[in-house]
Amino acid sequence: MFYKMVSSYKLMIGLFMILAIGASVGTFIENDYGSARAKELVYNAWWYQLSFFIASINLIVVIDKTKMYRVKARTLFHGAFIIILFGAAVTHYFGLDGMMHIREGEKSNIIKIGDEQVETPFYIALKDFTLTRYPGSRSPSEFSSDVTVIDEENDKKFDAQIYMNNTLVYGGYKFFQTSYDDDEKGTKLSVNKDPGVEITYIGYALLFLGLILNLFDKKSRFQYLIAKMRKMPIASMLLPLLFIALHTPSNAGGYGEYIDTYLEEHRENSKVLSQAFGTLVVQGPVGRMKPLDTQNREVLSKLTGRTSWEGMDANQVVLGMFSRPELWKKVNIIRIKTPRLREKLGVDKYQKLVKFTDFFDNNGSYKLTAEVERANQLVPSKRGTFERDLIQADERLNIAFMSYRGVLLTLFPLQNNERNKWVDFKTMFATSDNSKIKRSTSRLLDAAYNRQYDKGFSYIEDISAYQKEFGKRVYPDEKKLEVEIWFNNISLFFRLSMVYLIFGLVLLVYGITSMFYNRLISSKIKALVSLLAFVLFAIHTFGIGLRWYIGGYAPISNTYETMVYIAYASVLAGVVFLRKSTIALSASFMMAGIFIFAAYLGEIDPEITNLVPVLKSYWLSVHVSVITASYGFFGVGAILGLITLILFMLRSDTRKHIDTHIKNIRHINEVALTLGLTLLVIGNFLGGIWANESWGRYWGWDPKETWAYISILVYVMVLHIRLIKSWYSVYLFSVLSVLSFFSILMTYFGVNFYLAGMHSYATGDPVPIPNWVYIISGIVLLMMALAYPRRKLNK
């Protein structure tokens, strides 16, 4: 019986390795030869689907042989995977997924699936297709189809509108807005009929329920580890993932003497005027009335991924861009992520920021016209990393263009307008008969243009007075405006993240030192630590309350706010439940710092435009937040693994107590990885819900989502390796917890910065792996060798 179970476990590990390695190879095939080729050779290949089938049968055998059904939560989420795979099989083999093309004034019931055609029992007639673009751009802002459903057989006829995140469901078919004709007179709808959707969603529900219940089930492995930790002689719970802020080379200088002189003077002399400029009220793209300071920060963050540029704050940058656009078009201020796109623009493949003028050739033609049109025509699920970077770069270019033109500076309320609409400078000059406001705005721009910054204050006061007089119906409370600007300036959450990381690190060092010398932690130190923890928790509470006051709603509506809230929950857990444990408390604060710090890494853009409507989804925000949270716990596991390797190196006959600490940290590590895997699985399947509801496909084998799937398989193997006694050891588990984190690094960074550049292999110009990867890998391998145990751990 035991031998058969070990064989089943080995088979399970072997199958997961096949699935993980196959999928990783598939991402490289997809990157170089396209998704169709990757699906043909890997994802839809008979051997890959057979591996899924055998894994499902093996899982059923394991559930039966181990009598897993005695532990309900464990059975629930293991069984859910079988249900999900069954639902996916039903969808794959019996479902329908194709495209319907309709011209305005025409109707269709033809769904094209490759070279085949399928007829629906009803017609869809296109009354009107609407496409809106950004000012001065060919990039779409949003597009929708006004259609009529005609079902003669059932004598039904009704109108509907289809656009991103708003589907039409009728007769068992789902219609999604996907693309459009070049002349904008026709629409392309993605259509699917999914007989497995109910089965799949039931599997999702059981999976989520089982994973959550597993954390609280007294018979679960997780609760067993928690009980072990409570008995530890050292105060240990979680440990931090340490972020190292790498120096980013400056782009200052090198633009020519005139531009360099201008930038230097603007940086030194415009700060006070720019601050006053930021106090004006602006009507945001979605109608929110806010200080211009807030919008300027959003613009700069969107363009560069930073909170400042070459020593200038956001207000200085935006004022400069609008007052001297011809100069600012020649400075590096637009962020590009992928080497391939940099090559398209003709700049160095390692240059992170490029000029506005880099996007245009000597004739003034946009270099990326064809590529952008092609990327926008693609179904979102089929867009690769390069296409997404292309669309995002085009969006940044449009924002830069609008900043040069002042289109985003909607500072002037239209008089007697029922919609309380505010307009930009150009529209104000064309529609207003108020000579004073025209004169003041002109002189403000002249002062900024001529670098006579001290002469602009009175003109800003005139604009502010005009706003209060003609926009009083929507003009915000003065106190709230002041609070928002103050809140922007103090960067409360970013600074709090630094304090959390430092505070947690100090506690960690103290705890590790106490562990090494096998001494108790002073009760006075514990009291002081608890006091500081409560103070930091109170500050965090104040920050969330302040953001609630400013926004007028609970601050959990987007990814950034959710990450701040997750950090808050981490601190709450430490202060309320773990405060008696110094190391546990350090862990909670380190994790809080990691979450907030991650929100400032540049991947979470502030919302300014609606360029990609499909991303306006609640499911996406939750999906991203949960997955990002899992990365923090996996980072904890990697750090704990490294600490364990260090302790292995410190073992000696005179320090036998270290063996106890090694085993204790192993328990903590397993808890961290279990929590991380729970979050990653839930987050990944939430992404499936979002994708299915947005464009009718749970999974598209995009490299990003595929590497998240690979990470799930990797960590499942790490956590289940203990079941094979002949293989398992604390040393092996520690090594695997470190090495497995490279799958997370590949998911988060590698797909964007390495896989995206792999296209250049086809041209014979390989993308080099950064030196720091070799250095870190070398250090890890050296630690593994030095830490290899010469004797077994003491019991």
Short mmCIF file of N, CA and C in Angstrom, two decimals, residues 660-778:
data_model
loop_
_atom_site.label_atom_id
_atom_site.label_comp_id
_atom_site.label_asym_id
_atom_site.label_seq_id
_atom_site.Cartn_x
_atom_site.Cartn_y
_atom_site.Cartn_z
N THR A 660 17.34 22.85 15.79
CA THR A 660 15.94 23.10 16.15
C THR A 660 15.40 24.30 15.38
N HIS A 661 16.21 25.34 15.28
CA HIS A 661 15.76 26.54 14.56
C HIS A 661 15.58 26.25 13.07
N ILE A 662 16.44 25.40 12.51
CA ILE A 662 16.31 25.04 11.09
C ILE A 662 14.97 24.37 10.84
N LYS A 663 14.61 23.42 11.70
CA LYS A 663 13.34 22.72 11.51
C LYS A 663 12.15 23.66 11.74
N ASN A 664 12.29 24.58 12.70
CA ASN A 664 11.22 25.54 12.94
C ASN A 664 11.01 26.45 11.73
N ILE A 665 12.13 26.92 11.17
CA ILE A 665 12.01 27.80 10.01
C ILE A 665 11.43 27.03 8.82
N ARG A 666 11.74 25.72 8.73
CA ARG A 666 11.14 24.90 7.68
C ARG A 666 9.62 24.94 7.78
N HIS A 667 9.07 24.84 9.02
CA HIS A 667 7.62 24.90 9.22
C HIS A 667 7.08 26.26 8.78
N ILE A 668 7.79 27.32 9.17
CA ILE A 668 7.36 28.67 8.79
C ILE A 668 7.36 28.82 7.28
N ASN A 669 8.42 28.30 6.66
CA ASN A 669 8.55 28.38 5.21
C ASN A 669 7.38 27.68 4.52
N GLU A 670 7.02 26.52 5.01
CA GLU A 670 5.91 25.78 4.40
C GLU A 670 4.60 26.53 4.54
N VAL A 671 4.42 27.20 5.68
CA VAL A 671 3.22 28.02 5.87
C VAL A 671 3.19 29.15 4.85
N ALA A 672 4.34 29.83 4.68
CA ALA A 672 4.41 30.94 3.72
C ALA A 672 4.11 30.47 2.30
N LEU A 673 4.70 29.34 1.91
CA LEU A 673 4.48 28.83 0.55
C LEU A 673 3.04 28.36 0.36
N THR A 674 2.45 27.79 1.41
CA THR A 674 1.05 27.35 1.33
C THR A 674 0.13 28.55 1.11
N LEU A 675 0.37 29.61 1.86
CA LEU A 675 -0.43 30.83 1.68
C LEU A 675 -0.21 31.42 0.29
N GLY A 676 1.05 31.44 -0.16
CA GLY A 676 1.34 31.96 -1.49
C GLY A 676 0.67 31.17 -2.58
N LEU A 677 0.73 29.83 -2.47
CA LEU A 677 0.10 28.98 -3.49
C LEU A 677 -1.41 29.15 -3.48
N THR A 678 -1.99 29.27 -2.29
CA THR A 678 -3.44 29.50 -2.19
C THR A 678 -3.84 30.78 -2.92
N LEU A 679 -3.09 31.86 -2.68
CA LEU A 679 -3.39 33.13 -3.34
C LEU A 679 -3.15 33.06 -4.85
N LEU A 680 -2.06 32.40 -5.26
CA LEU A 680 -1.75 32.32 -6.68
C LEU A 680 -2.81 31.52 -7.44
N VAL A 681 -3.26 30.41 -6.87
CA VAL A 681 -4.29 29.60 -7.52
C VAL A 681 -5.60 30.38 -7.63
N ILE A 682 -6.01 30.99 -6.51
CA ILE A 682 -7.26 31.77 -6.52
C ILE A 682 -7.15 32.92 -7.51
N GLY A 683 -6.03 33.65 -7.47
CA GLY A 683 -5.84 34.79 -8.37
C GLY A 683 -5.84 34.38 -9.83
N ASN A 684 -5.19 33.25 -10.13
CA ASN A 684 -5.12 32.79 -11.51
C ASN A 684 -6.50 32.41 -12.05
N PHE A 685 -7.30 31.74 -11.24
CA PHE A 685 -8.63 31.34 -11.70
C PHE A 685 -9.60 32.52 -11.71
N LEU A 686 -9.37 33.51 -10.85
CA LEU A 686 -10.14 34.76 -10.97
C LEU A 686 -9.85 35.43 -12.31
N GLY A 687 -8.58 35.33 -12.74
CA GLY A 687 -8.23 35.84 -14.06
C GLY A 687 -8.96 35.10 -15.16
N GLY A 688 -9.19 33.80 -14.96
CA GLY A 688 -9.97 33.04 -15.93
C GLY A 688 -11.40 33.54 -16.03
N ILE A 689 -11.98 33.88 -14.88
CA ILE A 689 -13.34 34.44 -14.88
C ILE A 689 -13.36 35.75 -15.64
N TRP A 690 -12.38 36.63 -15.34
CA TRP A 690 -12.32 37.93 -16.02
C TRP A 690 -12.20 37.74 -17.54
N ALA A 691 -11.27 36.86 -17.95
CA ALA A 691 -11.05 36.66 -19.39
C ALA A 691 -12.30 36.10 -20.06
N ASN A 692 -12.97 35.16 -19.40
CA ASN A 692 -14.16 34.55 -19.99
C ASN A 692 -15.31 35.55 -20.11
N GLU A 693 -15.45 36.39 -19.09
CA GLU A 693 -16.54 37.37 -19.13
C GLU A 693 -16.21 38.55 -20.04
N SER A 694 -14.92 38.79 -20.32
CA SER A 694 -14.53 39.92 -21.16
C SER A 694 -14.48 39.56 -22.64
N TRP A 695 -13.90 38.39 -22.97
CA TRP A 695 -13.83 38.04 -24.38
C TRP A 695 -14.12 36.57 -24.66
N GLY A 696 -14.70 35.87 -23.68
CA GLY A 696 -15.23 34.54 -23.94
C GLY A 696 -14.22 33.42 -23.97
N ARG A 697 -13.10 33.60 -23.27
CA ARG A 697 -12.08 32.55 -23.26
C ARG A 697 -11.40 32.57 -21.90
N TYR A 698 -11.43 31.41 -21.21
CA TYR A 698 -10.81 31.34 -19.88
C TYR A 698 -9.30 31.49 -19.98
N TRP A 699 -8.75 30.93 -21.05
CA TRP A 699 -7.30 30.77 -21.11
C TRP A 699 -6.83 30.92 -22.54
N GLY A 700 -5.81 31.72 -22.76
CA GLY A 700 -5.31 31.92 -24.12
C GLY A 700 -3.88 31.50 -24.31
N TRP A 701 -3.25 30.91 -23.28
CA TRP A 701 -1.84 30.51 -23.31
C TRP A 701 -0.93 31.68 -23.63
N ASP A 702 -1.30 32.87 -23.15
CA ASP A 702 -0.42 34.02 -23.21
C ASP A 702 0.79 33.75 -22.31
N PRO A 703 2.01 34.17 -22.71
CA PRO A 703 3.20 33.86 -21.90
C PRO A 703 3.08 34.26 -20.44
N LYS A 704 2.42 35.38 -20.17
CA LYS A 704 2.30 35.84 -18.78
C LYS A 704 1.46 34.87 -17.96
N GLU A 705 0.29 34.51 -18.48
CA GLU A 705 -0.57 33.60 -17.73
C GLU A 705 -0.01 32.19 -17.73
N THR A 706 0.71 31.82 -18.80
CA THR A 706 1.30 30.49 -18.84
C THR A 706 2.38 30.34 -17.78
N TRP A 707 3.19 31.37 -17.58
CA TRP A 707 4.23 31.29 -16.55
C TRP A 707 3.63 31.32 -15.15
N ALA A 708 2.49 31.97 -14.98
CA ALA A 708 1.79 31.89 -13.69
C ALA A 708 1.33 30.45 -13.44
N TYR A 709 0.83 29.81 -14.49
CA TYR A 709 0.43 28.39 -14.41
C TYR A 709 1.63 27.50 -14.11
N ILE A 710 2.77 27.79 -14.75
CA ILE A 710 3.99 27.03 -14.48
C ILE A 710 4.40 27.21 -13.02
N SER A 711 4.27 28.42 -12.51
CA SER A 711 4.62 28.68 -11.10
C SER A 711 3.74 27.87 -10.16
N ILE A 712 2.47 27.74 -10.52
CA ILE A 712 1.57 26.91 -9.70
C ILE A 712 2.07 25.47 -9.67
N LEU A 713 2.40 24.92 -10.83
CA LEU A 713 2.91 23.55 -10.89
C LEU A 713 4.20 23.40 -10.10
N VAL A 714 5.08 24.38 -10.20
CA VAL A 714 6.37 24.32 -9.50
C VAL A 714 6.16 24.27 -7.99
N TYR A 715 5.31 25.16 -7.48
CA TYR A 715 5.11 25.22 -6.02
C TYR A 715 4.28 24.05 -5.51
N VAL A 716 3.42 23.50 -6.35
CA VAL A 716 2.71 22.27 -5.97
C VAL A 716 3.72 21.15 -5.77
N MET A 717 4.70 21.06 -6.66
CA MET A 717 5.75 20.03 -6.51
C MET A 717 6.58 20.28 -5.25
N VAL A 718 6.92 21.54 -4.99
CA VAL A 718 7.74 21.86 -3.80
C VAL A 718 7.01 21.45 -2.52
N LEU A 719 5.71 21.74 -2.45
CA LEU A 719 4.96 21.46 -1.23
C LEU A 719 4.60 19.98 -1.08
N HIS A 720 4.61 19.24 -2.18
CA HIS A 720 4.25 17.82 -2.11
C HIS A 720 5.46 16.89 -2.11
N ILE A 721 6.65 17.44 -2.27
CA ILE A 721 7.85 16.60 -2.30
C ILE A 721 8.05 15.87 -0.97
N ARG A 722 7.49 16.41 0.12
CA ARG A 722 7.63 15.79 1.45
C ARG A 722 6.95 14.42 1.51
N LEU A 723 6.03 14.16 0.58
CA LEU A 723 5.31 12.88 0.60
C LEU A 723 6.18 11.73 0.12
N ILE A 724 7.28 12.05 -0.55
CA ILE A 724 8.22 11.02 -1.01
C ILE A 724 9.38 11.00 -0.02
N LYS A 725 9.30 10.17 0.98
CA LYS A 725 10.25 10.19 2.09
C LYS A 725 11.68 9.93 1.65
N SER A 726 11.86 9.12 0.63
CA SER A 726 13.21 8.79 0.19
C SER A 726 13.90 9.96 -0.49
N TRP A 727 13.14 10.92 -0.93
CA TRP A 727 13.70 12.10 -1.58
C TRP A 727 13.84 13.27 -0.62
N TYR A 728 12.94 13.35 0.33
CA TYR A 728 12.75 14.60 1.09
C TYR A 728 13.80 14.81 2.17
N SER A 729 14.19 16.05 2.35
CA SER A 729 15.01 16.49 3.48
C SER A 729 14.76 17.99 3.67
N VAL A 730 15.07 18.49 4.84
CA VAL A 730 14.90 19.92 5.10
C VAL A 730 15.80 20.72 4.16
N TYR A 731 17.00 20.21 3.93
CA TYR A 731 17.92 20.89 3.01
C TYR A 731 17.32 20.98 1.61
N LEU A 732 16.77 19.88 1.08
CA LEU A 732 16.19 19.88 -0.26
C LEU A 732 15.01 20.85 -0.33
N PHE A 733 14.17 20.83 0.70
CA PHE A 733 13.02 21.73 0.71
C PHE A 733 13.48 23.19 0.69
N SER A 734 14.52 23.51 1.44
CA SER A 734 15.03 24.88 1.49
C SER A 734 15.59 25.30 0.14
N VAL A 735 16.34 24.40 -0.49
CA VAL A 735 16.90 24.69 -1.81
C VAL A 735 15.77 24.93 -2.82
N LEU A 736 14.76 24.05 -2.81
CA LEU A 736 13.65 24.19 -3.75
C LEU A 736 12.86 25.47 -3.52
N SER A 737 12.72 25.89 -2.26
CA SER A 737 11.97 27.12 -1.98
C SER A 737 12.69 28.34 -2.54
N VAL A 738 14.02 28.25 -2.66
CA VAL A 738 14.80 29.33 -3.27
C VAL A 738 14.71 29.25 -4.79
N LEU A 739 15.00 28.08 -5.35
CA LEU A 739 15.03 27.92 -6.80
C LEU A 739 13.66 28.16 -7.44
N SER A 740 12.61 27.75 -6.75
CA SER A 740 11.26 27.89 -7.32
C SER A 740 10.87 29.35 -7.50
N PHE A 741 11.50 30.24 -6.72
CA PHE A 741 11.15 31.65 -6.84
C PHE A 741 11.58 32.22 -8.19
N PHE A 742 12.51 31.54 -8.86
CA PHE A 742 12.90 32.00 -10.19
C PHE A 742 11.74 31.90 -11.17
N SER A 743 10.79 31.00 -10.93
CA SER A 743 9.60 30.94 -11.79
C SER A 743 8.74 32.19 -11.60
N ILE A 744 8.71 32.71 -10.37
CA ILE A 744 7.98 33.94 -10.11
C ILE A 744 8.68 35.12 -10.77
N LEU A 745 10.01 35.15 -10.67
CA LEU A 745 10.77 36.23 -11.32
C LEU A 745 10.56 36.18 -12.83
N MET A 746 10.49 34.99 -13.39
CA MET A 746 10.23 34.87 -14.82
C MET A 746 8.83 35.36 -15.15
N THR A 747 7.86 35.03 -14.30
CA THR A 747 6.48 35.47 -14.53
C THR A 747 6.36 36.98 -14.49
N TYR A 748 6.99 37.59 -13.49
CA TYR A 748 6.80 39.03 -13.26
C TYR A 748 7.72 39.88 -14.12
N PHE A 749 9.00 39.46 -14.23
CA PHE A 749 9.96 40.27 -14.96
C PHE A 749 10.38 39.65 -16.30
N GLY A 750 10.65 38.36 -16.28
CA GLY A 750 11.20 37.72 -17.46
C GLY A 750 10.33 37.81 -18.69
N VAL A 751 9.02 37.63 -18.52
CA VAL A 751 8.11 37.69 -19.67
C VAL A 751 8.15 39.07 -20.32
N ASN A 752 8.22 40.11 -19.49
CA ASN A 752 8.23 41.48 -20.01
C ASN A 752 9.58 41.87 -20.60
N PHE A 753 10.65 41.53 -19.89
CA PHE A 753 11.95 42.09 -20.24
C PHE A 753 12.88 41.13 -20.97
N TYR A 754 12.59 39.83 -20.93
CA TYR A 754 13.46 38.89 -21.63
C TYR A 754 12.74 38.20 -22.79
N LEU A 755 11.60 37.55 -22.47
CA LEU A 755 10.87 36.87 -23.53
C LEU A 755 10.48 37.83 -24.64
N ALA A 756 10.09 39.07 -24.26
CA ALA A 756 9.65 40.05 -25.26
C ALA A 756 10.76 40.37 -26.25
N GLY A 757 12.01 40.28 -25.81
CA GLY A 757 13.12 40.57 -26.69
C GLY A 757 13.61 39.39 -27.49
N MET A 758 13.01 38.21 -27.25
CA MET A 758 13.48 37.01 -27.93
C MET A 758 13.23 37.06 -29.44
N HIS A 759 12.34 37.96 -29.87
CA HIS A 759 12.08 38.06 -31.31
C HIS A 759 13.36 38.39 -32.06
N SER A 760 14.30 39.08 -31.41
CA SER A 760 15.52 39.47 -32.11
C SER A 760 16.44 38.29 -32.37
N TYR A 761 16.15 37.12 -31.78
CA TYR A 761 16.93 35.94 -32.11
C TYR A 761 16.78 35.58 -33.58
N ALA A 762 15.56 35.83 -34.09
CA ALA A 762 15.31 35.50 -35.49
C ALA A 762 16.18 36.33 -36.43
N THR A 763 16.65 37.50 -35.95
CA THR A 763 17.50 38.36 -36.77
C THR A 763 18.97 38.12 -36.50
N GLY A 764 19.24 37.15 -35.61
CA GLY A 764 20.62 36.85 -35.29
C GLY A 764 21.22 37.76 -34.25
N ASP A 765 20.40 38.53 -33.57
CA ASP A 765 20.89 39.47 -32.55
C ASP A 765 20.30 39.07 -31.20
N PRO A 766 20.91 38.11 -30.50
CA PRO A 766 20.33 37.61 -29.26
C PRO A 766 20.31 38.66 -28.16
N VAL A 767 19.27 38.57 -27.33
CA VAL A 767 19.14 39.46 -26.20
C VAL A 767 19.94 38.90 -25.02
N PRO A 768 20.92 39.62 -24.51
CA PRO A 768 21.73 39.07 -23.41
C PRO A 768 20.97 39.04 -22.11
N ILE A 769 21.25 38.02 -21.31
CA ILE A 769 20.69 37.96 -19.97
C ILE A 769 21.45 38.93 -19.09
N PRO A 770 20.76 39.78 -18.29
CA PRO A 770 21.46 40.75 -17.45
C PRO A 770 22.48 40.09 -16.54
N ASN A 771 23.57 40.81 -16.27
CA ASN A 771 24.66 40.27 -15.46
C ASN A 771 24.20 39.92 -14.04
N TRP A 772 23.24 40.71 -13.51
CA TRP A 772 22.81 40.46 -12.13
C TRP A 772 22.16 39.09 -11.99
N VAL A 773 21.59 38.56 -13.08
CA VAL A 773 21.00 37.23 -13.02
C VAL A 773 22.08 36.19 -12.78
N TYR A 774 23.20 36.34 -13.50
CA TYR A 774 24.33 35.42 -13.31
C TYR A 774 24.91 35.54 -11.90
N ILE A 775 25.01 36.77 -11.42
CA ILE A 775 25.60 36.99 -10.09
C ILE A 775 24.75 36.34 -9.00
N ILE A 776 23.44 36.60 -9.05
CA ILE A 776 22.54 36.04 -8.04
C ILE A 776 22.53 34.51 -8.14
N SER A 777 22.47 34.00 -9.36
CA SER A 777 22.46 32.55 -9.54
C SER A 777 23.74 31.93 -8.98
N GLY A 778 24.87 32.59 -9.23
CA GLY A 778 26.14 32.09 -8.71
C GLY A 778 26.19 32.07 -7.19
#
